[in-house]
Amino acid sequence: MRRLDQLLANLGYCSRREARDFLRAHGVRGGDGARLTQPALKVEAATVRIDGEPLDHPDGLLLLLHKPLGLVCSHDRREGPSVYDLLPPRWQQRNPGITSVGRLDKDTSGLLLLTDQTALVHRLTSPRHHVEKRYRATVDRDLPPGLGEVFAAGTLHLEGEDAPCLPARYEALGPREAFLTLTEGRYHQVRRMFAAAAGATVQTLHRDRFGPWGLDDLTAGQWRILPLDTWSETSTRT
Ligand code: URA
């Protein structure tokens, strides 16, 4: 059971202070159909209806977004247009807030997960859990033979970092194009790995897989809601 004003505020309908007015302005009803007017009332979220509609994902959200180029994964307005601008305004008022599971650079497109579940963010980003992320990269020069072994060895050092990259899987798609599959997510990792191992500059970068998920038919800017319990499928090693 949760306090009604807290519940409405956490789901982004209004602030706690505005709850009384919100309850006057909307038909908010409990499981027995009775109108709820007292902000302090304790309610079962699953039974509440607002103007006939169930509450908007009261148990949390997990989204799969096809991130377009040019958007940042930051809540800081000063960094420019962000992936959060693609979401319904009410979701931006939720508490806990929605955050990305790791980040994609402004110049990277593709599969981005977003959630308000902190434990899930940790689970999906911690290298300990070996969740695979696959990137498709094009580069500015022909990729040398033997690059797959270099990435697989787990000995590649990125500038300024002590620990070598974990083993990564490389699949050449053409002389200047490849898939690279990682189980960690360091800053600009794919770009830095191609630079370190091949002296190559990544020109386009797109993530098409994250754990068990693919983009399927989502076009850039579109997202879909994933069931919160699907993520347990990504559990591999602990
Ligand atoms: N590696 C990068 O260099 N950029 C990304 O956005 C993701 C992985």
mmCIF file of C-alpha atoms and ligand atoms in Angstrom:
data_model
loop_
_atom_site.group_PDB
_atom_site.id
_atom_site.type_symbol
_atom_site.label_atom_id
_atom_site.label_comp_id
_atom_site.label_asym_id
_atom_site.label_seq_id
_atom_site.Cartn_x
_atom_site.Cartn_y
_atom_site.Cartn_z
ATOM 1 C CA MET A 1 0.000 0.000 0.000
ATOM 2 C CA ARG A 2 1.273 3.471 -0.861
ATOM 3 C CA ARG A 3 0.109 6.971 -0.074
ATOM 4 C CA LEU A 4 -1.950 8.275 -2.973
ATOM 5 C CA ASP A 5 -0.196 11.667 -3.223
ATOM 6 C CA GLN A 6 3.205 9.958 -3.166
ATOM 7 C CA LEU A 7 2.136 7.494 -5.819
ATOM 8 C CA LEU A 8 0.812 10.217 -8.132
ATOM 9 C CA ALA A 9 3.969 12.272 -7.647
ATOM 10 C CA ASN A 10 6.287 9.304 -8.222
ATOM 11 C CA LEU A 11 4.499 8.456 -11.457
ATOM 12 C CA GLY A 12 4.717 12.036 -12.715
ATOM 13 C CA TYR A 13 1.023 12.972 -12.633
ATOM 14 C CA CYS A 14 1.532 15.959 -10.327
ATOM 15 C CA SER A 15 3.676 17.064 -7.413
ATOM 16 C CA ARG A 16 2.687 15.989 -3.914
ATOM 17 C CA ARG A 17 1.607 19.552 -3.260
ATOM 18 C CA GLU A 18 -0.654 19.506 -6.311
ATOM 19 C CA ALA A 19 -2.240 16.155 -5.412
ATOM 20 C CA ARG A 20 -5.343 17.621 -3.769
ATOM 21 C CA ASP A 21 -6.140 19.712 -6.852
ATOM 22 C CA PHE A 22 -5.366 16.765 -9.113
ATOM 23 C CA LEU A 23 -7.858 14.610 -7.189
ATOM 24 C CA ARG A 24 -10.500 17.326 -7.559
ATOM 25 C CA ALA A 25 -9.902 17.680 -11.277
ATOM 26 C CA HIS A 26 -9.806 13.967 -12.158
ATOM 27 C CA GLY A 27 -11.951 10.979 -11.451
ATOM 28 C CA VAL A 28 -9.519 8.966 -9.355
ATOM 29 C CA ARG A 29 -11.070 5.771 -8.048
ATOM 30 C CA GLY A 30 -9.971 2.808 -5.957
ATOM 31 C CA GLY A 31 -10.649 -0.903 -6.351
ATOM 32 C CA ASP A 32 -14.211 -0.615 -5.006
ATOM 33 C CA GLY A 33 -15.020 2.116 -7.518
ATOM 34 C CA ALA A 34 -15.274 4.835 -4.862
ATOM 35 C CA ARG A 35 -13.883 8.266 -5.667
ATOM 36 C CA LEU A 36 -10.565 9.024 -3.929
ATOM 37 C CA THR A 37 -10.221 12.601 -2.734
ATOM 38 C CA GLN A 38 -7.800 12.400 0.200
ATOM 39 C CA PRO A 39 -4.099 12.675 -0.750
ATOM 40 C CA ALA A 40 -2.989 10.820 2.382
ATOM 41 C CA LEU A 41 -5.072 7.727 1.680
ATOM 42 C CA LYS A 42 -3.172 4.438 1.412
ATOM 43 C CA VAL A 43 -3.953 2.634 -1.842
ATOM 44 C CA GLU A 44 -3.001 -0.463 -3.800
ATOM 45 C CA ALA A 45 -1.466 0.928 -7.013
ATOM 46 C CA ALA A 46 -2.811 -1.879 -9.202
ATOM 47 C CA THR A 47 -6.426 -1.045 -8.288
ATOM 48 C CA VAL A 48 -6.322 2.746 -8.880
ATOM 49 C CA ARG A 49 -7.989 4.223 -11.990
ATOM 50 C CA ILE A 50 -7.588 7.793 -13.222
ATOM 51 C CA ASP A 51 -10.464 8.885 -15.435
ATOM 52 C CA GLY A 52 -11.054 5.195 -16.076
ATOM 53 C CA GLU A 53 -7.434 4.371 -16.952
ATOM 54 C CA PRO A 54 -5.058 2.232 -14.873
ATOM 55 C CA LEU A 55 -1.951 3.938 -13.510
ATOM 56 C CA ASP A 56 0.925 4.371 -15.954
ATOM 57 C CA HIS A 57 3.370 1.515 -15.209
ATOM 58 C CA PRO A 58 3.325 1.793 -11.407
ATOM 59 C CA ASP A 59 5.812 -1.078 -11.019
ATOM 60 C CA GLY A 60 8.521 0.482 -13.171
ATOM 61 C CA LEU A 61 9.595 0.829 -16.780
ATOM 62 C CA LEU A 62 12.048 -0.876 -19.086
ATOM 63 C CA LEU A 63 12.230 0.553 -22.606
ATOM 64 C CA LEU A 64 14.114 -0.400 -25.717
ATOM 65 C CA LEU A 65 14.847 2.681 -27.828
ATOM 66 C CA HIS A 66 16.330 2.965 -31.308
ATOM 67 C CA LYS A 67 18.563 5.947 -30.588
ATOM 68 C CA PRO A 68 18.937 8.307 -33.527
ATOM 69 C CA LEU A 69 22.233 10.048 -34.289
ATOM 70 C CA GLY A 70 22.651 13.508 -32.793
ATOM 71 C CA LEU A 71 21.031 12.955 -29.389
ATOM 72 C CA VAL A 72 22.948 12.676 -26.119
ATOM 73 C CA CYS A 73 22.240 10.265 -23.252
ATOM 74 C CA SER A 74 22.404 12.992 -20.636
ATOM 75 C CA HIS A 75 19.885 14.681 -18.381
ATOM 76 C CA ASP A 76 21.940 17.872 -18.541
ATOM 77 C CA ARG A 77 20.059 20.308 -20.803
ATOM 78 C CA ARG A 78 23.304 22.140 -21.596
ATOM 79 C CA GLU A 79 24.533 19.117 -23.555
ATOM 80 C CA GLY A 80 21.796 19.562 -26.156
ATOM 81 C CA PRO A 81 18.857 17.478 -27.389
ATOM 82 C CA SER A 82 18.657 14.205 -25.509
ATOM 83 C CA VAL A 83 17.089 10.780 -25.837
ATOM 84 C CA TYR A 84 14.799 11.697 -22.927
ATOM 85 C CA ASP A 85 13.109 14.285 -25.156
ATOM 86 C CA LEU A 86 11.685 11.341 -27.137
ATOM 87 C CA LEU A 87 9.701 10.065 -24.146
ATOM 88 C CA PRO A 88 6.248 11.187 -22.952
ATOM 89 C CA PRO A 89 6.583 14.332 -20.801
ATOM 90 C CA ARG A 90 4.980 12.635 -17.797
ATOM 91 C CA TRP A 91 7.733 10.003 -17.752
ATOM 92 C CA GLN A 92 10.297 12.745 -17.385
ATOM 93 C CA GLN A 93 8.653 13.698 -14.086
ATOM 94 C CA ARG A 94 8.834 10.205 -12.596
ATOM 95 C CA ASN A 95 10.723 9.481 -9.407
ATOM 96 C CA PRO A 96 12.842 7.389 -9.495
ATOM 97 C CA GLY A 97 13.713 8.863 -12.864
ATOM 98 C CA ILE A 98 14.288 7.021 -16.111
ATOM 99 C CA THR A 99 17.938 6.621 -17.021
ATOM 100 C CA SER A 100 19.853 4.889 -19.782
ATOM 101 C CA VAL A 101 21.539 1.536 -19.237
ATOM 102 C CA GLY A 102 25.044 2.705 -20.109
ATOM 103 C CA ARG A 103 25.367 5.372 -22.775
ATOM 104 C CA LEU A 104 25.752 5.741 -26.509
ATOM 105 C CA ASP A 105 27.745 8.675 -27.888
ATOM 106 C CA LYS A 106 25.958 11.491 -29.674
ATOM 107 C CA ASP A 107 27.410 10.120 -32.923
ATOM 108 C CA THR A 108 26.341 6.527 -32.257
ATOM 109 C CA SER A 109 22.921 5.162 -33.201
ATOM 110 C CA GLY A 110 21.117 2.014 -32.211
ATOM 111 C CA LEU A 111 19.810 0.004 -29.320
ATOM 112 C CA LEU A 112 19.580 1.822 -26.012
ATOM 113 C CA LEU A 113 17.801 0.485 -22.944
ATOM 114 C CA LEU A 114 16.159 2.915 -20.547
ATOM 115 C CA THR A 115 14.784 2.093 -17.131
ATOM 116 C CA ASP A 116 13.891 3.380 -13.669
ATOM 117 C CA GLN A 117 15.181 0.164 -12.065
ATOM 118 C CA THR A 118 18.602 0.827 -10.551
ATOM 119 C CA ALA A 119 19.324 -2.838 -9.891
ATOM 120 C CA LEU A 120 18.655 -3.585 -13.524
ATOM 121 C CA VAL A 121 21.094 -0.912 -14.703
ATOM 122 C CA HIS A 122 23.770 -2.490 -12.550
ATOM 123 C CA ARG A 123 22.949 -6.001 -13.681
ATOM 124 C CA LEU A 124 23.060 -5.117 -17.376
ATOM 125 C CA THR A 125 26.192 -2.969 -17.280
ATOM 126 C CA SER A 126 28.439 -4.819 -14.843
ATOM 127 C CA PRO A 127 31.093 -6.787 -16.779
ATOM 128 C CA ARG A 128 30.628 -9.493 -14.134
ATOM 129 C CA HIS A 129 27.354 -10.458 -15.783
ATOM 130 C CA HIS A 130 28.813 -10.768 -19.295
ATOM 131 C CA VAL A 131 25.887 -9.176 -21.087
ATOM 132 C CA GLU A 132 26.937 -8.884 -24.734
ATOM 133 C CA LYS A 133 26.547 -5.668 -26.720
ATOM 134 C CA ARG A 134 27.138 -5.825 -30.463
ATOM 135 C CA TYR A 135 28.320 -2.816 -32.489
ATOM 136 C CA ARG A 136 28.593 -2.381 -36.223
ATOM 137 C CA ALA A 137 31.455 -0.052 -37.113
ATOM 138 C CA THR A 138 32.790 1.406 -40.327
ATOM 139 C CA VAL A 139 36.317 2.776 -40.285
ATOM 140 C CA ASP A 140 38.551 5.016 -42.383
ATOM 141 C CA ARG A 141 41.047 2.375 -43.534
ATOM 142 C CA ASP A 142 41.287 -1.309 -44.402
ATOM 143 C CA LEU A 143 41.253 -3.456 -41.301
ATOM 144 C CA PRO A 144 44.332 -5.666 -40.948
ATOM 145 C CA PRO A 145 44.231 -9.468 -40.821
ATOM 146 C CA GLY A 146 44.659 -10.869 -37.320
ATOM 147 C CA LEU A 147 42.562 -8.149 -35.694
ATOM 148 C CA GLY A 148 40.121 -10.754 -34.352
ATOM 149 C CA GLU A 149 42.919 -12.370 -32.328
ATOM 150 C CA VAL A 150 43.999 -8.995 -30.946
ATOM 151 C CA PHE A 151 40.492 -8.175 -29.722
ATOM 152 C CA ALA A 152 39.919 -11.726 -28.422
ATOM 153 C CA ALA A 153 43.132 -11.852 -26.412
ATOM 154 C CA GLY A 154 41.973 -9.607 -23.592
ATOM 155 C CA THR A 155 45.300 -7.780 -23.601
ATOM 156 C CA LEU A 156 44.445 -4.616 -25.530
ATOM 157 C CA HIS A 157 45.291 -1.489 -23.539
ATOM 158 C CA LEU A 158 43.428 1.745 -24.095
ATOM 159 C CA GLU A 159 45.300 4.974 -23.629
ATOM 160 C CA GLY A 160 45.262 6.154 -20.038
ATOM 161 C CA GLU A 161 43.847 2.916 -18.606
ATOM 162 C CA ASP A 162 45.627 0.273 -16.570
ATOM 163 C CA ALA A 163 43.336 -2.711 -17.014
ATOM 164 C CA PRO A 164 43.262 -4.232 -20.496
ATOM 165 C CA CYS A 165 39.950 -4.601 -22.330
ATOM 166 C CA LEU A 166 38.065 -7.814 -21.711
ATOM 167 C CA PRO A 167 38.107 -10.236 -24.654
ATOM 168 C CA ALA A 168 35.844 -9.005 -27.455
ATOM 169 C CA ARG A 169 34.460 -10.822 -30.493
ATOM 170 C CA TYR A 170 35.274 -9.408 -33.922
ATOM 171 C CA GLU A 171 33.544 -10.327 -37.171
ATOM 172 C CA ALA A 172 34.721 -8.661 -40.386
ATOM 173 C CA LEU A 173 31.883 -7.630 -42.683
ATOM 174 C CA GLY A 174 34.014 -5.958 -45.344
ATOM 175 C CA PRO A 175 37.473 -4.384 -45.679
ATOM 176 C CA ARG A 176 36.368 -1.378 -43.587
ATOM 177 C CA GLU A 177 33.378 -2.701 -41.718
ATOM 178 C CA ALA A 178 32.981 -5.082 -38.781
ATOM 179 C CA PHE A 179 30.899 -6.224 -35.845
ATOM 180 C CA LEU A 180 32.533 -5.914 -32.434
ATOM 181 C CA THR A 181 30.826 -7.553 -29.458
ATOM 182 C CA LEU A 182 31.768 -6.355 -25.966
ATOM 183 C CA THR A 183 30.792 -7.342 -22.432
ATOM 184 C CA GLU A 184 31.872 -4.045 -20.858
ATOM 185 C CA GLY A 185 31.212 -0.398 -21.587
ATOM 186 C CA ARG A 186 34.081 2.005 -21.170
ATOM 187 C CA TYR A 187 34.076 5.570 -22.410
ATOM 188 C CA HIS A 188 34.150 5.598 -26.254
ATOM 189 C CA GLN A 189 35.272 1.995 -26.046
ATOM 190 C CA VAL A 190 34.684 0.801 -29.592
ATOM 191 C CA ARG A 191 36.252 3.899 -31.121
ATOM 192 C CA ARG A 192 39.256 3.615 -28.827
ATOM 193 C CA MET A 193 39.669 -0.120 -29.447
ATOM 194 C CA PHE A 194 39.835 0.344 -33.232
ATOM 195 C CA ALA A 195 42.263 3.222 -32.751
ATOM 196 C CA ALA A 196 44.477 1.211 -30.383
ATOM 197 C CA ALA A 197 44.481 -2.049 -32.342
ATOM 198 C CA ALA A 198 44.396 -0.833 -35.943
ATOM 199 C CA GLY A 199 45.131 2.900 -35.916
ATOM 200 C CA ALA A 200 41.671 3.268 -37.468
ATOM 201 C CA THR A 201 39.133 6.025 -36.911
ATOM 202 C CA VAL A 202 35.545 4.861 -36.549
ATOM 203 C CA GLN A 203 33.328 6.750 -38.982
ATOM 204 C CA THR A 204 29.940 5.251 -38.224
ATOM 205 C CA LEU A 205 28.888 3.287 -35.182
ATOM 206 C CA HIS A 206 25.600 1.519 -34.554
ATOM 207 C CA ARG A 207 24.588 -0.893 -31.779
ATOM 208 C CA ASP A 208 22.210 -3.573 -33.001
ATOM 209 C CA ARG A 209 22.130 -5.990 -30.054
ATOM 210 C CA PHE A 210 22.108 -5.750 -26.271
ATOM 211 C CA GLY A 211 21.930 -9.067 -24.406
ATOM 212 C CA PRO A 212 18.914 -10.972 -25.728
ATOM 213 C CA TRP A 213 17.403 -7.910 -27.423
ATOM 214 C CA GLY A 214 17.569 -6.638 -30.995
ATOM 215 C CA LEU A 215 16.047 -3.578 -32.644
ATOM 216 C CA ASP A 216 13.739 -5.655 -34.829
ATOM 217 C CA ASP A 217 11.525 -3.286 -36.816
ATOM 218 C CA LEU A 218 12.004 -0.152 -34.690
ATOM 219 C CA THR A 219 13.070 2.843 -36.748
ATOM 220 C CA ALA A 220 15.295 5.613 -35.355
ATOM 221 C CA GLY A 221 13.454 7.513 -32.619
ATOM 222 C CA GLN A 222 10.966 4.724 -31.885
ATOM 223 C CA TRP A 223 10.852 2.735 -28.656
ATOM 224 C CA ARG A 224 8.917 -0.140 -27.175
ATOM 225 C CA ILE A 225 8.200 -1.223 -23.630
ATOM 226 C CA LEU A 226 9.782 -4.488 -22.465
ATOM 227 C CA PRO A 227 8.255 -6.568 -19.694
ATOM 228 C CA LEU A 228 10.254 -5.949 -16.515
ATOM 229 C CA ASP A 229 10.805 -9.639 -15.906
ATOM 230 C CA THR A 230 12.464 -10.365 -19.287
ATOM 231 C CA TRP A 231 15.785 -9.149 -18.014
ATOM 232 C CA SER A 232 16.344 -12.221 -15.845
ATOM 233 C CA GLU A 233 16.983 -14.022 -19.150
ATOM 234 C CA THR A 234 20.185 -12.049 -19.454
ATOM 235 C CA SER A 235 21.555 -13.682 -16.341
ATOM 236 C CA THR A 236 24.579 -15.719 -17.337
ATOM 237 C CA ARG A 237 27.562 -15.862 -15.052
ATOM 238 C CA THR A 238 27.613 -14.262 -11.625
HETATM 239 N N1 URA B 1 31.724 2.605 -27.991
HETATM 240 C C1 URA B 1 31.874 3.850 -28.472
HETATM 241 O O1 URA B 1 32.958 4.255 -28.866
HETATM 242 N N2 URA B 1 30.777 4.639 -28.524
HETATM 243 C C2 URA B 1 29.566 4.239 -28.139
HETATM 244 O O2 URA B 1 28.610 5.012 -28.217
HETATM 245 C C3 URA B 1 29.428 2.947 -27.629
HETATM 246 C C4 URA B 1 30.527 2.145 -27.564
#
